[in-house]
Amino acid sequence: MLNAKTEKKWDHRAADTAGRMAAAAQFIGAGKQVRAADTVALLEAIIRPGDIVNIEGNNQKQADFLAECLNKVDRAKVHDLHMVQSAVPLPAHLDLFENGIARKLDFAFGGPQAGRVAKFIRGGKLELGAIHTYLELFARYFLDLTPRVSLICAFKADRKGNLYTGFNTEDTPTIVEATKFRQGIVVAQVNEIVDTLPRVDIPADWIDAVIESPRPFFVEPLFTRDPALITNTQILLAMLCLKGIYAEYGVKRINHGIGFLTSAIELLLPTYGEELGLKGKACTHMILNPHPTMIPAIESGWVDTIHCFGGELGMENYVAARPDVFFTGPDGTLRSNRAFAQTAGHYALDMFIGGTLQIDKFGNSSTATASRVAGFGGAPNMGCDAKGRRHVTESWLKCGQEMPTLNQVLGDMPRGKRLVVQGVETFGEGRAPVFVDRLDAWELAKNAKLDLPPVMIYGDDLTHVVTEEGIAYLNRCPDIDSRMAALRAVAGYTELGLAAKPEETKRLREAGIVRTPEDLGVNRNRADRSLLAARSIRDLVTWSGGLYNPPARFRNW
Amino acid sequence: MLNAKTEKKWDHRAADTAGRMAAAAQFIGAGKQVRAADTVALLEAIIRPGDIVNIEGNNQKQADFLAECLNKVDRAKVHDLHMVQSAVPLPAHLDLFENGIARKLDFAFGGPQAGRVAKFIRGGKLELGAIHTYLELFARYFLDLTPRVSLICAFKADRKGNLYTGFNTEDTPTIVEATKFRQGIVVAQVNEIVDTLPRVDIPADWIDAVIESPRPFFVEPLFTRDPALITNTQILLAMLCLKGIYAEYGVKRINHGIGFLTSAIELLLPTYGEELGLKGKACTHMILNPHPTMIPAIESGWVDTIHCFGGELGMENYVAARPDVFFTGPDGTLRSNRAFAQTAGHYALDMFIGGTLQIDKFGNSSTATASRVAGFGGAPNMGCDAKGRRHVTESWLKCGQEMPTLNQVLGDMPRGKRLVVQGVETFGEGRAPVFVDRLDAWELAKNAKLDLPPVMIYGDDLTHVVTEEGIAYLNRCPDIDSRMAALRAVAGYTELGLAAKPEETKRLREAGIVRTPEDLGVNRNRADRSLLAARSIRDLVTWSGGLYNPPARFRNW
């Protein structure tokens, strides 16, 4: 039965890497340094046609110099690359496909280039692998989508090639580990090469080339919301959330998605939240970027712990001055880490709350439109029931106990469930109805040749929907028909909402499956901007004692 | 509305750490080195009553010297610790509770101490926080269970305090990052302090003290199964799995749980698997420790990629010689990483297959018994439907498409589902029936005061059960009644199996919900040890060309 031992080579990858690095050796000096002017030549030496390549870039920091240099390579030498990266928000990311340098894309977040992604798919310029949630894409880096070459960014390198990524550590450790420990090649652009780093975030052993880029890497302040733009309706929704969900379930471990509703909730904590007696009972532990609108709640002593996916421009000094709350290093600055924050977001949170563009009649929701392949970032990872979870918290257990459908799948076995909340106004951006018969995601799937409609949160994961009409407690529904009725009951004057039957809604209210502001004792007349703990970016700066340093575009005073 | 700014301190943790480190300074020399003889005094200086403490230890490597030293501290100075750690397999881990040094435990895997955990809970010596799956516990390190002090282990340190964890990197980077970047204290025991490390796995910046321990850290070869002990029934089950599941769904991305069944499957790949034409179509990408029983399949060219949770004693040289398959560093040795392997295990796998001690009539399964708090390690994380997953593979899509129940929760929206397979003989260890009316986990929950019965895999996540009677395709069941009938149909002569009705089983077979070996065309007479590619540990050594170096206890020739 034993095979004769044949001579087989088992180091193709390592040998191939050695060959590439030999070709690149002429550009790499002491401490792995490469002159910025040699970057294009370096990339031509280390990248081969068809390679799986990662350009670091998420919804925040970007290895933008390396992305631009990759666009300048000789496409006779470098073409048909398979890009695997968290996000493609820069024009340069899509130019690679326009220029024939890249062919296939696996990603998690599109941002401003979402329309181009869809257009390129239709035009045959871009083959879409799949849309992932961040952690899912990271997972595949260690199995079937390992980068051959990764182009990353850091604040500083020392003269040996150690890196300091600090506040914006984000995806870097994950990308580097997957690439370097599969005998791949890692190139870093850094803002500065120095003698001594504040701390080592990535060991020099893991890096092959370091380039001091001509300008600092780009960072987008994606999580900053100006309190001046929060509306009274958003404040009403925030009050409903706090009274009908945060207080009702005593939710301590939370992620807030991006948006004005969650900013409103954050700014109501020190006012309406304290009135409800929630301090110390809700929002004590958060997985969250350093949202500026969290400053009043943090200053008021609401928060025990925040772990961050990434940094947020302008929050550097504030975070460094609050080490009891944030994860900071021996040097005093934040260490963000998207992989670990998403892991905690999946397994350690009791609630995810966010918004969406559309919710269908069954409760499936998506931000996809017919012509934009947007991706969902972290929402699917946090906005789903973590089925592998085994530890119990009060709110998780209560949410599961309320489910009359659980015995249809588990018999008499009890289990909890994460709260997954969508807060939306019934008519959203451009007065488009949020509640729809069928998601635009179906149309996008057709247009972009996707295997499945891209759903952000599936109906069986969604537990609560909050609108200006009230809250639908979907977890309390005994079947899909009552779930559909509960959605109609809070869908307002949308076509779906107009199909609600008053008698049915009355029964749902009596059963506690739907609750209006009046049922909850939330006074609509109090939903007013005077309830916000801060009403402007300037107020946030004041709350922070001058530590928050908002980016120029938010300095409107 | 703005509060008057009050003087508040925000660096309690950092200041407290500085105080402890000042007290410990007398024991810490150049390069953060501490003499082994000073370890107990060091621990007394840096640990305070009530601290959250992690002793690195999983189902493989153990910071055993530090665990023993912690048992020797003055309990007037150090007591009521809250231990948060992957596993408690060493007597020293439980001695801490016996000795009054520790009070509370949050963990993932009990191993040989599972009985003591239960006994101590009943006796009031141990307060159980929760049983977690590994990744879930890691998640909480970054939110609400952050270690104040972590006691870790590594192969080597250099004279600056950089660490080499290599083959057994496992949990170390995760524990260290959570602890050190929340201003905690990290102490490392190392086998050796050297001038130059093979590579840096953990930067010195992240470590506070390094101790050259009197003996190398303990490692358990938990994933080694001697092919000589594989039975013909296990081979039959393995044949059923390969033909009825691996081939049926074309499953490429797989984790094999520990056990003789999965070892049998691994050893059938180059024989029965090739006969079925599965090479290149199944088992190409695996999240798996370096199982010795994978050697024949690897040598036969079945496997593209394996990423490892940890190392496996004796497999060091083999893995280093197969870098095209494994994740190895610039120094040529494996870098395992439990957090990333479990992340890939959750999000990138199409199938998890393992065994269990009990399955209840609804399909909920557990390895818990009435008097052992065992924990489940990685099984719940990989053996559940990853609801946040958004990428499509053929087998995942097929498994979802076969589910007639999907429209009851999603309406017309399609979705895939991970294959979660339990392979069991109907009577297991000690001839105890595996199929039971009610899990012993209920009794344990009562005995150990748990909030919920500890279920390893819930019925709604389990898609297939394989026994010597055949396969129950639970994903194809239209409701819980048919699921219960399908389980009875493969439950053999257990009490549950004897309640099966022949007419019902016939209908299930016709519907393809139950398939016997005969239905599948699997010839029971061929289920014989001659089908195994290796029949002994010695055969595995031969297959490896002498690279596999089995631990002494497996050298039985």
PDB file of N, CA, C and O in Angstrom, chain B residues 347-387:
ATOM      1  N   TYR B 347     -15.320  31.194   9.040  1.00  0.00           N
ATOM      2  CA  TYR B 347     -15.816  31.898   7.853  1.00  0.00           C
ATOM      3  C   TYR B 347     -15.390  31.313   6.506  1.00  0.00           C
ATOM      4  O   TYR B 347     -15.990  31.630   5.489  1.00  0.00           O
ATOM      5  N   ALA B 348     -14.321  30.509   6.477  1.00  0.00           N
ATOM      6  CA  ALA B 348     -13.821  30.082   5.166  1.00  0.00           C
ATOM      7  C   ALA B 348     -14.069  28.607   4.872  1.00  0.00           C
ATOM      8  O   ALA B 348     -13.794  28.152   3.776  1.00  0.00           O
ATOM      9  N   LEU B 349     -14.606  27.879   5.857  1.00  0.00           N
ATOM     10  CA  LEU B 349     -14.810  26.441   5.653  1.00  0.00           C
ATOM     11  C   LEU B 349     -16.193  26.134   5.085  1.00  0.00           C
ATOM     12  O   LEU B 349     -17.182  26.764   5.456  1.00  0.00           O
ATOM     13  N   ASP B 350     -16.246  25.105   4.248  1.00  0.00           N
ATOM     14  CA  ASP B 350     -17.528  24.612   3.746  1.00  0.00           C
ATOM     15  C   ASP B 350     -18.077  23.495   4.617  1.00  0.00           C
ATOM     16  O   ASP B 350     -19.263  23.190   4.551  1.00  0.00           O
ATOM     17  N   MET B 351     -17.194  22.879   5.406  1.00  0.00           N
ATOM     18  CA  MET B 351     -17.654  21.753   6.205  1.00  0.00           C
ATOM     19  C   MET B 351     -16.836  21.584   7.478  1.00  0.00           C
ATOM     20  O   MET B 351     -15.618  21.764   7.473  1.00  0.00           O
ATOM     21  N   PHE B 352     -17.521  21.228   8.542  1.00  0.00           N
ATOM     22  CA  PHE B 352     -16.897  20.754   9.766  1.00  0.00           C
ATOM     23  C   PHE B 352     -17.402  19.350  10.004  1.00  0.00           C
ATOM     24  O   PHE B 352     -18.600  19.093   9.906  1.00  0.00           O
ATOM     25  N   ILE B 353     -16.498  18.442  10.305  1.00  0.00           N
ATOM     26  CA  ILE B 353     -16.922  17.081  10.648  1.00  0.00           C
ATOM     27  C   ILE B 353     -16.242  16.648  11.928  1.00  0.00           C
ATOM     28  O   ILE B 353     -15.037  16.842  12.102  1.00  0.00           O
ATOM     29  N   GLY B 354     -17.024  16.114  12.842  1.00  0.00           N
ATOM     30  CA  GLY B 354     -16.473  15.665  14.115  1.00  0.00           C
ATOM     31  C   GLY B 354     -17.368  14.602  14.725  1.00  0.00           C
ATOM     32  O   GLY B 354     -18.322  14.141  14.096  1.00  0.00           O
ATOM     33  N   GLY B 355     -17.053  14.246  15.936  1.00  0.00           N
ATOM     34  CA  GLY B 355     -17.854  13.258  16.645  1.00  0.00           C
ATOM     35  C   GLY B 355     -18.503  13.881  17.857  1.00  0.00           C
ATOM     36  O   GLY B 355     -18.397  15.078  18.092  1.00  0.00           O
ATOM     37  N   THR B 356     -19.208  13.102  18.624  1.00  0.00           N
ATOM     38  CA  THR B 356     -19.817  13.587  19.854  1.00  0.00           C
ATOM     39  C   THR B 356     -20.132  12.386  20.750  1.00  0.00           C
ATOM     40  O   THR B 356     -20.117  11.240  20.288  1.00  0.00           O
ATOM     41  N   LEU B 357     -20.442  12.639  21.999  1.00  0.00           N
ATOM     42  CA  LEU B 357     -20.850  11.555  22.894  1.00  0.00           C
ATOM     43  C   LEU B 357     -22.343  11.292  22.822  1.00  0.00           C
ATOM     44  O   LEU B 357     -22.791  10.163  22.935  1.00  0.00           O
ATOM     45  N   GLN B 358     -23.122  12.376  22.662  1.00  0.00           N
ATOM     46  CA  GLN B 358     -24.580  12.221  22.661  1.00  0.00           C
ATOM     47  C   GLN B 358     -25.247  13.136  21.637  1.00  0.00           C
ATOM     48  O   GLN B 358     -24.799  14.265  21.423  1.00  0.00           O
ATOM     49  N   ILE B 359     -26.329  12.629  21.032  1.00  0.00           N
ATOM     50  CA  ILE B 359     -27.191  13.432  20.172  1.00  0.00           C
ATOM     51  C   ILE B 359     -28.613  13.228  20.664  1.00  0.00           C
ATOM     52  O   ILE B 359     -29.054  12.088  20.823  1.00  0.00           O
ATOM     53  N   ASP B 360     -29.345  14.320  20.928  1.00  0.00           N
ATOM     54  CA  ASP B 360     -30.712  14.133  21.422  1.00  0.00           C
ATOM     55  C   ASP B 360     -31.686  13.966  20.257  1.00  0.00           C
ATOM     56  O   ASP B 360     -31.310  14.055  19.086  1.00  0.00           O
ATOM     57  N   LYS B 361     -32.936  13.706  20.588  1.00  0.00           N
ATOM     58  CA  LYS B 361     -33.918  13.356  19.551  1.00  0.00           C
ATOM     59  C   LYS B 361     -34.172  14.493  18.571  1.00  0.00           C
ATOM     60  O   LYS B 361     -34.687  14.277  17.484  1.00  0.00           O
ATOM     61  N   PHE B 362     -33.794  15.742  18.947  1.00  0.00           N
ATOM     62  CA  PHE B 362     -33.965  16.880  18.050  1.00  0.00           C
ATOM     63  C   PHE B 362     -32.708  17.159  17.212  1.00  0.00           C
ATOM     64  O   PHE B 362     -32.714  17.981  16.309  1.00  0.00           O
ATOM     65  N   GLY B 363     -31.584  16.529  17.592  1.00  0.00           N
ATOM     66  CA  GLY B 363     -30.338  16.760  16.867  1.00  0.00           C
ATOM     67  C   GLY B 363     -29.343  17.638  17.609  1.00  0.00           C
ATOM     68  O   GLY B 363     -28.282  17.952  17.084  1.00  0.00           O
ATOM     69  N   ASN B 364     -29.677  18.066  18.828  1.00  0.00           N
ATOM     70  CA  ASN B 364     -28.696  18.794  19.636  1.00  0.00           C
ATOM     71  C   ASN B 364     -27.666  17.804  20.164  1.00  0.00           C
ATOM     72  O   ASN B 364     -28.025  16.714  20.598  1.00  0.00           O
ATOM     73  N   SER B 365     -26.405  18.189  20.154  1.00  0.00           N
ATOM     74  CA  SER B 365     -25.389  17.235  20.585  1.00  0.00           C
ATOM     75  C   SER B 365     -24.427  17.837  21.589  1.00  0.00           C
ATOM     76  O   SER B 365     -24.248  19.056  21.647  1.00  0.00           O
ATOM     77  N   SER B 366     -23.806  16.977  22.379  1.00  0.00           N
ATOM     78  CA  SER B 366     -22.897  17.454  23.420  1.00  0.00           C
ATOM     79  C   SER B 366     -21.945  16.347  23.838  1.00  0.00           C
ATOM     80  O   SER B 366     -22.271  15.165  23.742  1.00  0.00           O
ATOM     81  N   THR B 367     -20.772  16.758  24.280  1.00  0.00           N
ATOM     82  CA  THR B 367     -19.834  15.813  24.888  1.00  0.00           C
ATOM     83  C   THR B 367     -19.865  15.927  26.408  1.00  0.00           C
ATOM     84  O   THR B 367     -19.060  15.310  27.091  1.00  0.00           O
ATOM     85  N   ALA B 368     -20.780  16.764  26.930  1.00  0.00           N
ATOM     86  CA  ALA B 368     -20.866  16.927  28.380  1.00  0.00           C
ATOM     87  C   ALA B 368     -21.498  15.681  28.998  1.00  0.00           C
ATOM     88  O   ALA B 368     -22.380  15.062  28.420  1.00  0.00           O
ATOM     89  N   THR B 369     -21.025  15.318  30.163  1.00  0.00           N
ATOM     90  CA  THR B 369     -21.689  14.278  30.939  1.00  0.00           C
ATOM     91  C   THR B 369     -22.141  14.928  32.244  1.00  0.00           C
ATOM     92  O   THR B 369     -21.859  16.110  32.474  1.00  0.00           O
ATOM     93  N   ALA B 370     -22.829  14.169  33.064  1.00  0.00           N
ATOM     94  CA  ALA B 370     -23.448  14.760  34.247  1.00  0.00           C
ATOM     95  C   ALA B 370     -22.431  15.349  35.213  1.00  0.00           C
ATOM     96  O   ALA B 370     -22.748  16.228  36.007  1.00  0.00           O
ATOM     97  N   SER B 371     -21.188  14.882  35.152  1.00  0.00           N
ATOM     98  CA  SER B 371     -20.235  15.300  36.178  1.00  0.00           C
ATOM     99  C   SER B 371     -18.915  15.824  35.611  1.00  0.00           C
ATOM    100  O   SER B 371     -17.920  15.871  36.317  1.00  0.00           O
ATOM    101  N   ARG B 372     -18.897  16.189  34.331  1.00  0.00           N
ATOM    102  CA  ARG B 372     -17.662  16.714  33.757  1.00  0.00           C
ATOM    103  C   ARG B 372     -17.949  17.994  32.958  1.00  0.00           C
ATOM    104  O   ARG B 372     -18.679  17.964  31.979  1.00  0.00           O
ATOM    105  N   VAL B 373     -17.357  19.127  33.402  1.00  0.00           N
ATOM    106  CA  VAL B 373     -17.483  20.381  32.654  1.00  0.00           C
ATOM    107  C   VAL B 373     -16.335  20.418  31.654  1.00  0.00           C
ATOM    108  O   VAL B 373     -15.252  20.916  31.942  1.00  0.00           O
ATOM    109  N   ALA B 374     -16.578  19.835  30.472  1.00  0.00           N
ATOM    110  CA  ALA B 374     -15.476  19.572  29.549  1.00  0.00           C
ATOM    111  C   ALA B 374     -15.150  20.748  28.635  1.00  0.00           C
ATOM    112  O   ALA B 374     -14.004  21.013  28.340  1.00  0.00           O
ATOM    113  N   GLY B 375     -16.157  21.478  28.212  1.00  0.00           N
ATOM    114  CA  GLY B 375     -15.909  22.511  27.204  1.00  0.00           C
ATOM    115  C   GLY B 375     -15.745  21.880  25.840  1.00  0.00           C
ATOM    116  O   GLY B 375     -15.589  20.666  25.709  1.00  0.00           O
ATOM    117  N   PHE B 376     -15.800  22.716  24.820  1.00  0.00           N
ATOM    118  CA  PHE B 376     -15.857  22.196  23.456  1.00  0.00           C
ATOM    119  C   PHE B 376     -14.754  22.699  22.535  1.00  0.00           C
ATOM    120  O   PHE B 376     -14.754  22.388  21.344  1.00  0.00           O
ATOM    121  N   GLY B 377     -13.802  23.491  23.042  1.00  0.00           N
ATOM    122  CA  GLY B 377     -12.706  23.967  22.193  1.00  0.00           C
ATOM    123  C   GLY B 377     -13.213  24.729  20.990  1.00  0.00           C
ATOM    124  O   GLY B 377     -13.924  25.718  21.117  1.00  0.00           O
ATOM    125  N   GLY B 378     -12.856  24.244  19.803  1.00  0.00           N
ATOM    126  CA  GLY B 378     -13.232  24.966  18.587  1.00  0.00           C
ATOM    127  C   GLY B 378     -14.507  24.471  17.933  1.00  0.00           C
ATOM    128  O   GLY B 378     -14.975  25.070  16.961  1.00  0.00           O
ATOM    129  N   ALA B 379     -15.103  23.377  18.457  1.00  0.00           N
ATOM    130  CA  ALA B 379     -16.237  22.755  17.758  1.00  0.00           C
ATOM    131  C   ALA B 379     -17.421  23.699  17.527  1.00  0.00           C
ATOM    132  O   ALA B 379     -17.953  23.751  16.419  1.00  0.00           O
ATOM    133  N   PRO B 380     -17.853  24.481  18.525  1.00  0.00           N
ATOM    134  CA  PRO B 380     -19.024  25.338  18.259  1.00  0.00           C
ATOM    135  C   PRO B 380     -18.742  26.399  17.194  1.00  0.00           C
ATOM    136  O   PRO B 380     -19.629  26.763  16.431  1.00  0.00           O
ATOM    137  N   ASN B 381     -17.502  26.886  17.147  1.00  0.00           N
ATOM    138  CA  ASN B 381     -17.133  27.938  16.188  1.00  0.00           C
ATOM    139  C   ASN B 381     -17.160  27.436  14.752  1.00  0.00           C
ATOM    140  O   ASN B 381     -17.586  28.143  13.834  1.00  0.00           O
ATOM    141  N   MET B 382     -16.694  26.199  14.552  1.00  0.00           N
ATOM    142  CA  MET B 382     -16.657  25.638  13.200  1.00  0.00           C
ATOM    143  C   MET B 382     -17.908  24.816  12.911  1.00  0.00           C
ATOM    144  O   MET B 382     -18.316  24.715  11.760  1.00  0.00           O
ATOM    145  N   GLY B 383     -18.512  24.270  13.969  1.00  0.00           N
ATOM    146  CA  GLY B 383     -19.685  23.417  13.809  1.00  0.00           C
ATOM    147  C   GLY B 383     -20.982  24.192  13.926  1.00  0.00           C
ATOM    148  O   GLY B 383     -21.944  23.721  14.535  1.00  0.00           O
ATOM    149  N   CYS B 384     -21.000  25.385  13.371  1.00  0.00           N
ATOM    150  CA  CYS B 384     -22.236  26.162  13.326  1.00  0.00           C
ATOM    151  C   CYS B 384     -22.344  26.797  11.957  1.00  0.00           C
ATOM    152  O   CYS B 384     -21.377  26.848  11.202  1.00  0.00           O
ATOM    153  N   ASP B 385     -23.545  27.261  11.642  1.00  0.00           N
ATOM    154  CA  ASP B 385     -23.726  27.986  10.389  1.00  0.00           C
ATOM    155  C   ASP B 385     -23.174  29.396  10.599  1.00  0.00           C
ATOM    156  O   ASP B 385     -23.617  30.112  11.485  1.00  0.00           O
ATOM    157  N   ALA B 386     -22.181  29.786   9.808  1.00  0.00           N
ATOM    158  CA  ALA B 386     -21.596  31.131   9.930  1.00  0.00           C
ATOM    159  C   ALA B 386     -22.545  32.116   9.255  1.00  0.00           C
ATOM    160  O   ALA B 386     -22.485  32.315   8.054  1.00  0.00           O
ATOM    161  N   LYS B 387     -23.427  32.713  10.051  1.00  0.00           N
ATOM    162  CA  LYS B 387     -24.501  33.526   9.479  1.00  0.00           C
ATOM    163  C   LYS B 387     -23.979  34.814   8.835  1.00  0.00           C
ATOM    164  O   LYS B 387     -24.670  35.423   8.032  1.00  0.00           O
TER     165      LYS B 387
END
